[in-house]
Coordinates of C-alpha atoms in Angstrom, one line a residue:
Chain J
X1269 CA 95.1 -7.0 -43.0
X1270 CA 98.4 -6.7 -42.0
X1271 CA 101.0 -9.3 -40.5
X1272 CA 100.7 -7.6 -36.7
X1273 CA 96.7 -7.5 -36.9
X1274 CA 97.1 -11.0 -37.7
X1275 CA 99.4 -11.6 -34.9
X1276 CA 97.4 -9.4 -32.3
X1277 CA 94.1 -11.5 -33.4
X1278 CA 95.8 -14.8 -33.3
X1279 CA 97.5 -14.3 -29.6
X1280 CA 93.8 -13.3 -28.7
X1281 CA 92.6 -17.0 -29.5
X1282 CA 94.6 -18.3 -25.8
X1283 CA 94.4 -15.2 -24.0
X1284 CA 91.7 -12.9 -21.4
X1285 CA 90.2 -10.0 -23.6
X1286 CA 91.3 -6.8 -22.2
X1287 CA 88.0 -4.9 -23.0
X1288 CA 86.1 -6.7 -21.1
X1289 CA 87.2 -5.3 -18.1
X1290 CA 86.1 -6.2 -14.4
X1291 CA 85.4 -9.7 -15.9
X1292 CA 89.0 -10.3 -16.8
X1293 CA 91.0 -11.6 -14.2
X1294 CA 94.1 -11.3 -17.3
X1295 CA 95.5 -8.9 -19.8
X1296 CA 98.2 -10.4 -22.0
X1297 CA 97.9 -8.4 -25.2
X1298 CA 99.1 -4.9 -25.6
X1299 CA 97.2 -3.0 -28.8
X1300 CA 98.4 -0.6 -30.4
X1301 CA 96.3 2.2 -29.4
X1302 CA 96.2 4.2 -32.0
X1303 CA 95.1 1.3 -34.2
X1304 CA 91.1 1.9 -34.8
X1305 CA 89.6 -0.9 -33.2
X1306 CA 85.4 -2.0 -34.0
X1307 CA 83.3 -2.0 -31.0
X1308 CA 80.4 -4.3 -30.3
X1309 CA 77.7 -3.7 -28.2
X1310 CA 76.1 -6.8 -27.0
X1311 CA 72.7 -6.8 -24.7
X1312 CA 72.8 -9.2 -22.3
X1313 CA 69.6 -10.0 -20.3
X1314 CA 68.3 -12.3 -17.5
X1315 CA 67.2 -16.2 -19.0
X1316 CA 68.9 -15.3 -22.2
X1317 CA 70.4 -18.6 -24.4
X1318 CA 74.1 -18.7 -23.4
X1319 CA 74.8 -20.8 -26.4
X1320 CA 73.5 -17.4 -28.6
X1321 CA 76.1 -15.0 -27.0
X1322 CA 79.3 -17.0 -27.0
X1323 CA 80.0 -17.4 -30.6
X1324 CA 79.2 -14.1 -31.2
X1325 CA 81.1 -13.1 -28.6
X1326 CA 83.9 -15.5 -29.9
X1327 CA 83.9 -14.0 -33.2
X1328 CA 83.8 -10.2 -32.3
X1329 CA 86.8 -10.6 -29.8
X1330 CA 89.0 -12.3 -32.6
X1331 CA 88.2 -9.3 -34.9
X1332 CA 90.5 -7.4 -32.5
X1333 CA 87.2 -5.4 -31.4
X1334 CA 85.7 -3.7 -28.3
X1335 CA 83.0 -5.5 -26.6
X1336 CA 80.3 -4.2 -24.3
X1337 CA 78.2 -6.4 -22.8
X1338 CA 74.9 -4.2 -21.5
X1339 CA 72.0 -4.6 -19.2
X1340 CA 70.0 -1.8 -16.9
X1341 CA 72.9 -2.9 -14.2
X1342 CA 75.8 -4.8 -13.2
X1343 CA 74.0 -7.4 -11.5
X1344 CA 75.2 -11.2 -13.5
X1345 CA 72.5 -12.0 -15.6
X1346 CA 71.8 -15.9 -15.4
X1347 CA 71.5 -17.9 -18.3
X1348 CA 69.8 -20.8 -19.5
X1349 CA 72.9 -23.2 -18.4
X1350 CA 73.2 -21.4 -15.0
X1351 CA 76.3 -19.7 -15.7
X1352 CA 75.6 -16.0 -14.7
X1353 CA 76.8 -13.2 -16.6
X1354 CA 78.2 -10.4 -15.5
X1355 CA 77.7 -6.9 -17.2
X1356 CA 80.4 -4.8 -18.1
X1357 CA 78.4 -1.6 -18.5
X1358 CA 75.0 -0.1 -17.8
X1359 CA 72.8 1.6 -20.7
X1360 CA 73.2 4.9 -19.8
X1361 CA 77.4 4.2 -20.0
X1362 CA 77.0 3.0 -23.9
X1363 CA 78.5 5.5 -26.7
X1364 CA 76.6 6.0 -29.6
X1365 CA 77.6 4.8 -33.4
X1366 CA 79.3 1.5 -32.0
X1367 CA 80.1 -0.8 -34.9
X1368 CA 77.7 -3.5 -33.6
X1369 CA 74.6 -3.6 -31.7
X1370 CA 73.7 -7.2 -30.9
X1371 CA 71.2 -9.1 -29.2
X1372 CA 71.1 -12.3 -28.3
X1373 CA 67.8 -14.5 -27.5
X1374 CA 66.7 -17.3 -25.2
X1375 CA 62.1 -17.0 -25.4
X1376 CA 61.8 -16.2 -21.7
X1377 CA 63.9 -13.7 -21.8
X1378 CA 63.0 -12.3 -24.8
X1379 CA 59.7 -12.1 -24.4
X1380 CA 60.3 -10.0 -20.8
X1381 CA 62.6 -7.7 -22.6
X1382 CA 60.1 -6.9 -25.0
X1383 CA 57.6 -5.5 -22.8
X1384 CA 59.8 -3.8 -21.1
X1385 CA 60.0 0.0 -21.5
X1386 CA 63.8 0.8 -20.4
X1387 CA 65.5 -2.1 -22.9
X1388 CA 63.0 -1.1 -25.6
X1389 CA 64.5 2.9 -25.0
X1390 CA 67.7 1.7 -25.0
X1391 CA 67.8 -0.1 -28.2
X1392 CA 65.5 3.0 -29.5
X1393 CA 68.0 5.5 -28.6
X1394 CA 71.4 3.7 -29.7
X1395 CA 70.2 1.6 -33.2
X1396 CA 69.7 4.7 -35.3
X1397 CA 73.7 5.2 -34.8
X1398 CA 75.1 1.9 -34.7
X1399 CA 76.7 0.8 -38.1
X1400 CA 74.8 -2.5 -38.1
X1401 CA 72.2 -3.5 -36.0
X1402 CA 72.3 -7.4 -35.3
X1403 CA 70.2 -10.4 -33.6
X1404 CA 70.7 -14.3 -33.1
X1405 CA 67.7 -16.4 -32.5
X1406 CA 64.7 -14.8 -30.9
X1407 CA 66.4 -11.6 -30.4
X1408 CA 65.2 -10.2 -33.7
X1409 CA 61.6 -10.0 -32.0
X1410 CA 62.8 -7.6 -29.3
X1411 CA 64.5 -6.1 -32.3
X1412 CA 60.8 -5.7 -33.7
X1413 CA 58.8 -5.0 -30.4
X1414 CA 61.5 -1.5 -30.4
X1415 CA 60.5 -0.8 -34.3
X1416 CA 63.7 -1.6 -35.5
X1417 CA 62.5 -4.1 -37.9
X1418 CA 59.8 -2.1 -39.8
X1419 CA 59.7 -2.9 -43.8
X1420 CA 63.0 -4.8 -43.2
X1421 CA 63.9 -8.2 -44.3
X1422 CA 64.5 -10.7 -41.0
X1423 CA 64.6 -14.0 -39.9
X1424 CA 65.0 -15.7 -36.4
X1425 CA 64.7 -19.2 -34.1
X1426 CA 62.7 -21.4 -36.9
X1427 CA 59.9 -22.2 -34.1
X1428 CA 58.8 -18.3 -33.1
X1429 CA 60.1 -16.1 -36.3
X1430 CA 56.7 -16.1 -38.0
X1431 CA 55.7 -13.7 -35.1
X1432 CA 58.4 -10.5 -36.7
X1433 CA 55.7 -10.7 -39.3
X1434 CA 53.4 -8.9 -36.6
X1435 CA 56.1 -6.3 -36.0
X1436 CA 56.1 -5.3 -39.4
X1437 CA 59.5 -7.1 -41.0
X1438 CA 59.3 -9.0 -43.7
X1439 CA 59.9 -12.9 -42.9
X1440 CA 63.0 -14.2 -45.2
X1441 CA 65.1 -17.6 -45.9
X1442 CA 68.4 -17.8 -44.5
X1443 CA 70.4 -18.3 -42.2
X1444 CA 72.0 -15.1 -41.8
X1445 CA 69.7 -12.5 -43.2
X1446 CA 71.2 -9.0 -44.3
X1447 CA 68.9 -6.3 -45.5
X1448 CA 70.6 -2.8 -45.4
X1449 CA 72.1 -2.8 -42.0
X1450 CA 70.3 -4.9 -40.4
X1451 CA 71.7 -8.4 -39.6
X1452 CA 68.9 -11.4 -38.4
X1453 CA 70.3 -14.5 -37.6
X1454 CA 68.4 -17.7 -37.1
X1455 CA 68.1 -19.9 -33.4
X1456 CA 71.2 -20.2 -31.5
X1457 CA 73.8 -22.2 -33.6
X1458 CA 73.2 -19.5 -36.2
X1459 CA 75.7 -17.3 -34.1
X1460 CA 78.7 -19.1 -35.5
X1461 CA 77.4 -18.4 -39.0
X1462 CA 76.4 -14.6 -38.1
X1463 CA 79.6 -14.2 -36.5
X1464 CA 82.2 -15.0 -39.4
X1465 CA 79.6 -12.9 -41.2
X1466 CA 80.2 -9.9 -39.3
X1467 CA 84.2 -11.1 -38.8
X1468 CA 84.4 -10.0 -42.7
X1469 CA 82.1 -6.8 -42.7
X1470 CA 83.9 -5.4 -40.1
X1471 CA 87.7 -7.0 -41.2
X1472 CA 87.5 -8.6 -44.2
X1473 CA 87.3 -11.6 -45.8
X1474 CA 90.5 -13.0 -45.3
X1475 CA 90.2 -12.6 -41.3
X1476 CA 87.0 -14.2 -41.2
X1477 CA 88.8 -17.1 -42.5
X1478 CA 91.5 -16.8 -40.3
X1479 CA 88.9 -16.7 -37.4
X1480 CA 87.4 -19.7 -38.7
X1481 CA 90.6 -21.7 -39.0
X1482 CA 91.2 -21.1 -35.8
X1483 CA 87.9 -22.0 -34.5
X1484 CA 88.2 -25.2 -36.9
X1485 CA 84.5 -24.5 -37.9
X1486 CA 84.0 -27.5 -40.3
X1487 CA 80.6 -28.6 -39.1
X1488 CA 79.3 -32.6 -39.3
X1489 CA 76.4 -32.9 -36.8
X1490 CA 76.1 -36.4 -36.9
X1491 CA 71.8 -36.2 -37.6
X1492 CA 70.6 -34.1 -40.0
X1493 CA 67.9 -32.3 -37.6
X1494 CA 68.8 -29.0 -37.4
X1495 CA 65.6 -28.2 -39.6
X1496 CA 61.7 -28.9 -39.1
X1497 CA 62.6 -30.3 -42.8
X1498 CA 65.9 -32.1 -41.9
X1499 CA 64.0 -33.5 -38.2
X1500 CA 61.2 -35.0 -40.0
X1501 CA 57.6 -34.7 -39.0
X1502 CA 57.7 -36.6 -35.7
X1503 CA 60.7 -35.0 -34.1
X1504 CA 59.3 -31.4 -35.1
X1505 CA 56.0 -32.4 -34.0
X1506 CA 57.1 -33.4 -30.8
X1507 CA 59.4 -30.4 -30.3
X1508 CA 56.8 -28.2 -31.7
X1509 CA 54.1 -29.3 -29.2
X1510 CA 55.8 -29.3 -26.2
X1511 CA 57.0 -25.5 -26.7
X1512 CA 53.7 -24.7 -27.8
X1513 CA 52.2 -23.5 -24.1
X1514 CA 55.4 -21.3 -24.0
X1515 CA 54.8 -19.3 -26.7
X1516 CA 51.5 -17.9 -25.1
X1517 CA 53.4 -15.2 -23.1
X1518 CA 55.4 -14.2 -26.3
X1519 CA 52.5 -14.0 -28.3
X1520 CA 51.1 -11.3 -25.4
X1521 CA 54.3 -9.7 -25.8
X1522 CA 53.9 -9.7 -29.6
X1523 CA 50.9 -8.4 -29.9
X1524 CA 51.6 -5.6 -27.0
X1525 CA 54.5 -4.4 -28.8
X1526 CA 52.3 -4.4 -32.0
X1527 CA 49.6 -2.1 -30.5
X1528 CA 52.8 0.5 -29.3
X1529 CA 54.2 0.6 -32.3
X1530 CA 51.1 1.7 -34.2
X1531 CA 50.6 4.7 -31.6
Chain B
X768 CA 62.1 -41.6 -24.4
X769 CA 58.7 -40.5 -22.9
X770 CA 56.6 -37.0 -23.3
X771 CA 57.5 -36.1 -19.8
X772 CA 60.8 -36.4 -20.6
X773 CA 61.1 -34.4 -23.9
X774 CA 58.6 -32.2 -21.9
X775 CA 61.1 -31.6 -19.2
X776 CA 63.8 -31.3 -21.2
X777 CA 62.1 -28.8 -23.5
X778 CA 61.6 -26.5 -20.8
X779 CA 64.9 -26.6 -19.9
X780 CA 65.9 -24.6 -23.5
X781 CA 64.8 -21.3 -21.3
X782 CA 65.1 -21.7 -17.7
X783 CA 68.0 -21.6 -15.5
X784 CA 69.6 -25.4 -14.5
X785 CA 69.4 -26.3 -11.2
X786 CA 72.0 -28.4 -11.0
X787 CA 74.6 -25.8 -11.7
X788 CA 73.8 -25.0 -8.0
X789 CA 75.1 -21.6 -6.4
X790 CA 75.9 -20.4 -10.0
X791 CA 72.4 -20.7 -10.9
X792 CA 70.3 -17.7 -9.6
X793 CA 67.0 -19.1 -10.1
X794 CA 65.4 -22.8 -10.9
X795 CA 62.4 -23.3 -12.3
X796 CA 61.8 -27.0 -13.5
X797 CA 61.3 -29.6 -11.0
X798 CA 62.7 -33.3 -12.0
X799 CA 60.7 -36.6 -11.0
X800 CA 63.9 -37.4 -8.4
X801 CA 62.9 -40.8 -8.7
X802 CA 64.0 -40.4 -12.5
X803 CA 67.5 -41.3 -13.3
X804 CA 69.9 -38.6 -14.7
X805 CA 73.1 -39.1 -16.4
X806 CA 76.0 -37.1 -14.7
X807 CA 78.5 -35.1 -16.0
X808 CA 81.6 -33.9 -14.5
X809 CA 83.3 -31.0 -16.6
X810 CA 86.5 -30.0 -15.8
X811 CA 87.2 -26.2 -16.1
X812 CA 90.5 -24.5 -16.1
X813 CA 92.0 -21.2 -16.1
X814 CA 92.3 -19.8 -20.0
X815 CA 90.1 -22.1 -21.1
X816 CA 88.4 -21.5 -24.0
X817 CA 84.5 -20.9 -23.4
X818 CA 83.6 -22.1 -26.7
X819 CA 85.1 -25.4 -25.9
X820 CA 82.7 -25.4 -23.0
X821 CA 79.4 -23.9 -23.8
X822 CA 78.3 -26.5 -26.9
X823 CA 79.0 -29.8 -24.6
X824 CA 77.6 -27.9 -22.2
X825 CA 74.6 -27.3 -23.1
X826 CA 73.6 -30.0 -24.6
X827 CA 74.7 -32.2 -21.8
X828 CA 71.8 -29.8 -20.1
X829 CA 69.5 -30.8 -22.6
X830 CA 70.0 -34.6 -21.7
X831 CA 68.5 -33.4 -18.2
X832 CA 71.6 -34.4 -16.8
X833 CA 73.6 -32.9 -14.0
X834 CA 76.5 -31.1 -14.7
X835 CA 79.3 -29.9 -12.3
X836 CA 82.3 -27.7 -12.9
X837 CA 84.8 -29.0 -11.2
X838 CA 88.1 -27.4 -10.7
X839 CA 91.4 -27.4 -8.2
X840 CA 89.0 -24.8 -6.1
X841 CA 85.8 -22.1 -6.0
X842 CA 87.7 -19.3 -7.6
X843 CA 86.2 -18.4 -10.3
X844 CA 88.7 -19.3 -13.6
X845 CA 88.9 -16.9 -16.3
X846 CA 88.2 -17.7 -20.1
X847 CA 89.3 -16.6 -23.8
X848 CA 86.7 -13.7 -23.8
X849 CA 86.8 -12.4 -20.4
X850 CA 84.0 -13.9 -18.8
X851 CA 85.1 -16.2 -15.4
X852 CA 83.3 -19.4 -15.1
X853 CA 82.6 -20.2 -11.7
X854 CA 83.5 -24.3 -10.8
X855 CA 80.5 -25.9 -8.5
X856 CA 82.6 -28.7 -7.2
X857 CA 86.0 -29.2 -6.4
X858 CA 88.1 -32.2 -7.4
X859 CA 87.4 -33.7 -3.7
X860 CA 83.8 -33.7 -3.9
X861 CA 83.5 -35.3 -7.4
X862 CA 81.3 -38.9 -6.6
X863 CA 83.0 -41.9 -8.6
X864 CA 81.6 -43.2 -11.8
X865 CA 80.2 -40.4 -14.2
X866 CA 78.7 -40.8 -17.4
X867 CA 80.9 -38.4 -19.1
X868 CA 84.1 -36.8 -18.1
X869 CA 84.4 -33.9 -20.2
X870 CA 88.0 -32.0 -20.5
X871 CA 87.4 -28.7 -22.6
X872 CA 91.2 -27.0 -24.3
X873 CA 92.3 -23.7 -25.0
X874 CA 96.1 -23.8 -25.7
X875 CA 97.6 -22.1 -22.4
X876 CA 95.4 -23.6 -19.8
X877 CA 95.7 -26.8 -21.5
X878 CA 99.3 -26.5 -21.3
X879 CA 99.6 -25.8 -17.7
X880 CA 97.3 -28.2 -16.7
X881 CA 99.4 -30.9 -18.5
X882 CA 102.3 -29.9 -16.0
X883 CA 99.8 -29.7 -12.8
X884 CA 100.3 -32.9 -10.4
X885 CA 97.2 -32.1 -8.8
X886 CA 94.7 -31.7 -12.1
X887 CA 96.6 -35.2 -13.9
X888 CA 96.4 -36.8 -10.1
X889 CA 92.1 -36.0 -10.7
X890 CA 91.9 -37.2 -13.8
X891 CA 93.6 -40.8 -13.3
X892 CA 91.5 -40.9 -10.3
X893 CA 88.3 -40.4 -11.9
X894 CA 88.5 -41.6 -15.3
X895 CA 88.6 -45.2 -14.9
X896 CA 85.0 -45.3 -13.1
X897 CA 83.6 -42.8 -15.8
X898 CA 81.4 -44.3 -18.5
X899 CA 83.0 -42.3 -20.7
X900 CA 86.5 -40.3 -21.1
X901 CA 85.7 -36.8 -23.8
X902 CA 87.7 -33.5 -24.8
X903 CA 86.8 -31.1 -27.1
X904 CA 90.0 -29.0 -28.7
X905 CA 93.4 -29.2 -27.0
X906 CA 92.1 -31.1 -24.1
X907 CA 93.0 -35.0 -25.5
X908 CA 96.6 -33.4 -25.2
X909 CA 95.3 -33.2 -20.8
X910 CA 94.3 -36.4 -21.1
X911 CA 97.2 -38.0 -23.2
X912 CA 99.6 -36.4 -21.0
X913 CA 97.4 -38.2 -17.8
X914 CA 98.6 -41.5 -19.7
X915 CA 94.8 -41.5 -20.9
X916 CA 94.7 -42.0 -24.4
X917 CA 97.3 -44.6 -24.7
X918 CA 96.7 -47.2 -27.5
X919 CA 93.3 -45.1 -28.4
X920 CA 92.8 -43.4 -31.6
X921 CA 91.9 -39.9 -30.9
X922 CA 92.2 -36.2 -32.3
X923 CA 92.3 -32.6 -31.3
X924 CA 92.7 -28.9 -32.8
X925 CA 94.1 -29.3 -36.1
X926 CA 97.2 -27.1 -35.3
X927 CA 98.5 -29.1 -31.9
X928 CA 96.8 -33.0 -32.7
X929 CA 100.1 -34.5 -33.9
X930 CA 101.7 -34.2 -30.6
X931 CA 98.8 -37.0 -29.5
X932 CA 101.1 -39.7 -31.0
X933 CA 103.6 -38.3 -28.5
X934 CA 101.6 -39.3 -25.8
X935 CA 100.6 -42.9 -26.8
X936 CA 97.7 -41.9 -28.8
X937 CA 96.7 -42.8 -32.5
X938 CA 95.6 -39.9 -34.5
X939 CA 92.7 -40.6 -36.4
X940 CA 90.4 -39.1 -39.0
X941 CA 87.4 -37.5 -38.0
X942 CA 85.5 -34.6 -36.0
X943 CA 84.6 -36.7 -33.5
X944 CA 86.7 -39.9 -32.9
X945 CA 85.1 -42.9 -30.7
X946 CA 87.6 -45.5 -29.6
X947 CA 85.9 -47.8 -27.1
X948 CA 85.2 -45.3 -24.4
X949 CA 87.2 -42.3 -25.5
X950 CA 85.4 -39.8 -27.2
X951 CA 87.6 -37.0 -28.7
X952 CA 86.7 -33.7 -30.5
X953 CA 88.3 -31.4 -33.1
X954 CA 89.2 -27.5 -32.4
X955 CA 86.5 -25.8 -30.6
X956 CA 83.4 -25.6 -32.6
X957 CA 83.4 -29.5 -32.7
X958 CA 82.0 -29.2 -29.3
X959 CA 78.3 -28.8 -31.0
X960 CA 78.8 -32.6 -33.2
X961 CA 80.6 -34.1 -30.5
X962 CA 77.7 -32.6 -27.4
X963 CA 74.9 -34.0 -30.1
X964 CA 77.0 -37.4 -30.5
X965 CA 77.3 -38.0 -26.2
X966 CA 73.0 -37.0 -26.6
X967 CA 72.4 -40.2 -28.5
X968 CA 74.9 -42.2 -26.1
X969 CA 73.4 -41.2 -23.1
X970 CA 70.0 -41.2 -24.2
X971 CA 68.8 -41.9 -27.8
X972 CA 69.1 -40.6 -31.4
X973 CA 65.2 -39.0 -31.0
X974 CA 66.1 -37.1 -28.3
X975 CA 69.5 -36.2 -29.8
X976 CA 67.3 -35.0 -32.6
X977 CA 65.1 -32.7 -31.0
X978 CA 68.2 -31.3 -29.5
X979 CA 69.7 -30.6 -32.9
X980 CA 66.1 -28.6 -33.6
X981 CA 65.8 -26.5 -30.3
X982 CA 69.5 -25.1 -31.4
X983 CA 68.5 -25.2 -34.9
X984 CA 72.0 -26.8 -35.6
X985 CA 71.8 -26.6 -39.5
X986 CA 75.3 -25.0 -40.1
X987 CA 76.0 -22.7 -43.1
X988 CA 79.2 -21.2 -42.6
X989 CA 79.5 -18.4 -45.5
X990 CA 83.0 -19.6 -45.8
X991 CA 84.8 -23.4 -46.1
X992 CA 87.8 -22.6 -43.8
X993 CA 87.1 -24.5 -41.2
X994 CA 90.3 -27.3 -42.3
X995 CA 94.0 -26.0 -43.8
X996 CA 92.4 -28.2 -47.0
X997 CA 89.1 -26.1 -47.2
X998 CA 91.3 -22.4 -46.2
X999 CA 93.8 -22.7 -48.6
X1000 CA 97.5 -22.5 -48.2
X1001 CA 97.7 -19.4 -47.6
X1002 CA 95.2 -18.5 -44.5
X1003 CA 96.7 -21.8 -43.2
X1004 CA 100.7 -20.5 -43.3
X1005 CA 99.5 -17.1 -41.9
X1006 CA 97.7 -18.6 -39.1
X1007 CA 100.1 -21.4 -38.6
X1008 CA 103.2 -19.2 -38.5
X1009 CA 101.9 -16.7 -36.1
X1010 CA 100.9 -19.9 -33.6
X1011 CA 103.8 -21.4 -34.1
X1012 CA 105.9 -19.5 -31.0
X1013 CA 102.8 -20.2 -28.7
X1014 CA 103.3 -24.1 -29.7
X1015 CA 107.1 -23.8 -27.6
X1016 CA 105.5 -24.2 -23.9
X1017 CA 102.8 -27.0 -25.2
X1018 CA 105.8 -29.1 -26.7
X1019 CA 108.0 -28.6 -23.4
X1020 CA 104.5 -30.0 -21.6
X1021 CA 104.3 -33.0 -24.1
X1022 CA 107.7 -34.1 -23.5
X1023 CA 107.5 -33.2 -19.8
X1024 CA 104.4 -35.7 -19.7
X1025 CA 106.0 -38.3 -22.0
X1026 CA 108.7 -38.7 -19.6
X1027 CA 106.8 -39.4 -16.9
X1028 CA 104.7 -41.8 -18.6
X1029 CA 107.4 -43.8 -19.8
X1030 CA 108.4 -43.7 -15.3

């Protein structure tokens, strides 16, 4: 990368993105226009895990890119932490062949958007052109309720991911999962991960590091419980309980999208 | 803690939070209100960085706490990546005494905010009473310049923490620094340790734990650049060259708030 993509990205790190549109009140970086610039396409939906769309979002932005954020209309979308988003375009309004198509997760509102006929068409209609087609947390099972997941290696949040098994992926390690072009990530944090993974497919490697520095991503969590592994039996126990009754209406969902797919 | 707690909290990984008021479109778990919640007052500010934000913030959710966004007024303040962030209380309303004061950075808004009367006049007001004074980023440089961090060690992003010593602070090792009551974060993605670290304070290591496993924080960044150390000399000179020029304004703000603490 050159010294002024450098520049452009860096300035980026204190300033509004421009591509964004209606939501940004500022506009303090020129591009150069005729530089090509990557464009993300990132589904946002109502209930979904703010905490899955930021770094992502975060990421994409400092690769200089384009970034869509998508729902049926314009109307915010709340989140889990009550901060409403607010679409920038509607699926109809989306080109094809964007560099990404994301989607983020959060189980409520995964689990609606997989039984729901105008998100699964959407993501139908636009994967088959996008260069990669990309998930954090439990978004890799509306990924597999829309068929997009078929005889592909994924992964997802640790407690629900056995479920793309039923969808027809094949369930891997990792934390980022890549097989062909198809990106899984695992529950929420996993975005920061996904994101400087998608910073050098899309840039390079050298500007993912640049984002990174920038972002000082050095990680010490001060407990080691990221993990059912790492949390021990109790803690995962106890968190695996208590979600428990809210996994019934995914499994319906699951097992809905199962029976579509083999129509 | 008890079941109904972790129960409660649990649920709260994919509903809306009620306490975020008119920004939250819907709320769908109902607290014991004889149950005590830790409060959290968050300042927000224009150019703010979300991803200074969203890590605290959410896991100061996941503590079933209340949060408010407080800022000068109601408009909503844009962010780094173009999406506003509407404040639910303004500096007037804010009740003495919160657990946490939060103050998130993002190098502009930082900086002006370090030259506001009215944002430094808040912050004197409220910290003393608060259980606890926290940034995350650039915003120890808001509190140092509100006389905050004087005789505390402290840090911030890697590319603007020297000027701390400026302001009466002693820069110290660490992601997250504790001196007595002043919790201070690295650049941005520390958010996540330091949100984690205020989860045990305010309630315990268990329910910090489970926490750490609903976000399934079990970082694997694909590269080490996270520190100038771990990016090499060259990724560090590239990105701190190109900050350098935005660093002029911040310095004019430290020495502008040194002067007046010295008054």
């Amino acid at each position: 990368m050159d010294r002024r993509e450098i520049l452009q990205m860096l300035a980026l790190a204190t300033v509004a993105l421009p591509s964004l549109g209606a939501n940004s009140s500022q506009a303090h970086v020129k591009f150069d226009p005729t530089a090509p610039k990557p464009r993300f396409v990132m589904l946002v939906h109502p209930d979904m895990v703010l905490l899955d769309l930021v770094p992502a979002l975060t990421t994409f932005a400092l690769t200089m890119g384009e970034v869509q954020l998508v729902w049926k209309n314009r109307q915010p979308v709340p989140t889990d932490v009550g901060i409403p988003i607010t679409p920038t375009a509607v699926f109809g309004e989306v080109q094809a062949a964007p560099d990404v198509l994301f989607v983020p997760g959060g189980l409520r509102g995964t689990t609606a958007c997989m039984g729901d006929d105008e998100v699964i068409g959407f993501l139908q209609r636009l994967a088959p052109s996008a260069r990669f087609v990309t998930s954090v947390c439990t978004g890799s099972l509306l990924l597999g309720a829309a068929g997009l997941l078929q005889g592909y290696r994924a992964t997802g949040h640790w407690q629900s991911r056995e479920a793309l098994t039923r969808l027809g992926a094949i369930l891997a390690e990792g934390r980022v999962v890549r097989d062909r072009n198809r990106i899984t990530a695992g529950g929420v944090t996993a975005g920061l991960d996904f994101g400087l993974a998608i910073a050098a497919l899309i840039r390079d490697e050298e500007w993912a590091k640049s984002i990174q520095l920038v972002l000082e991503y050095a990680p010490a969590p001060p407990f080691q419980a990221g993990t059912p592994a790492g949390a021990g039996p109790e803690v995962t126990k106890l968190v695996s309980d208590l979600l428990k009754p809210s996994l019934g209406p995914l499994d319906q969902a699951v097992e809905h999208s199962r029976a579509r797919l083999r129509q």
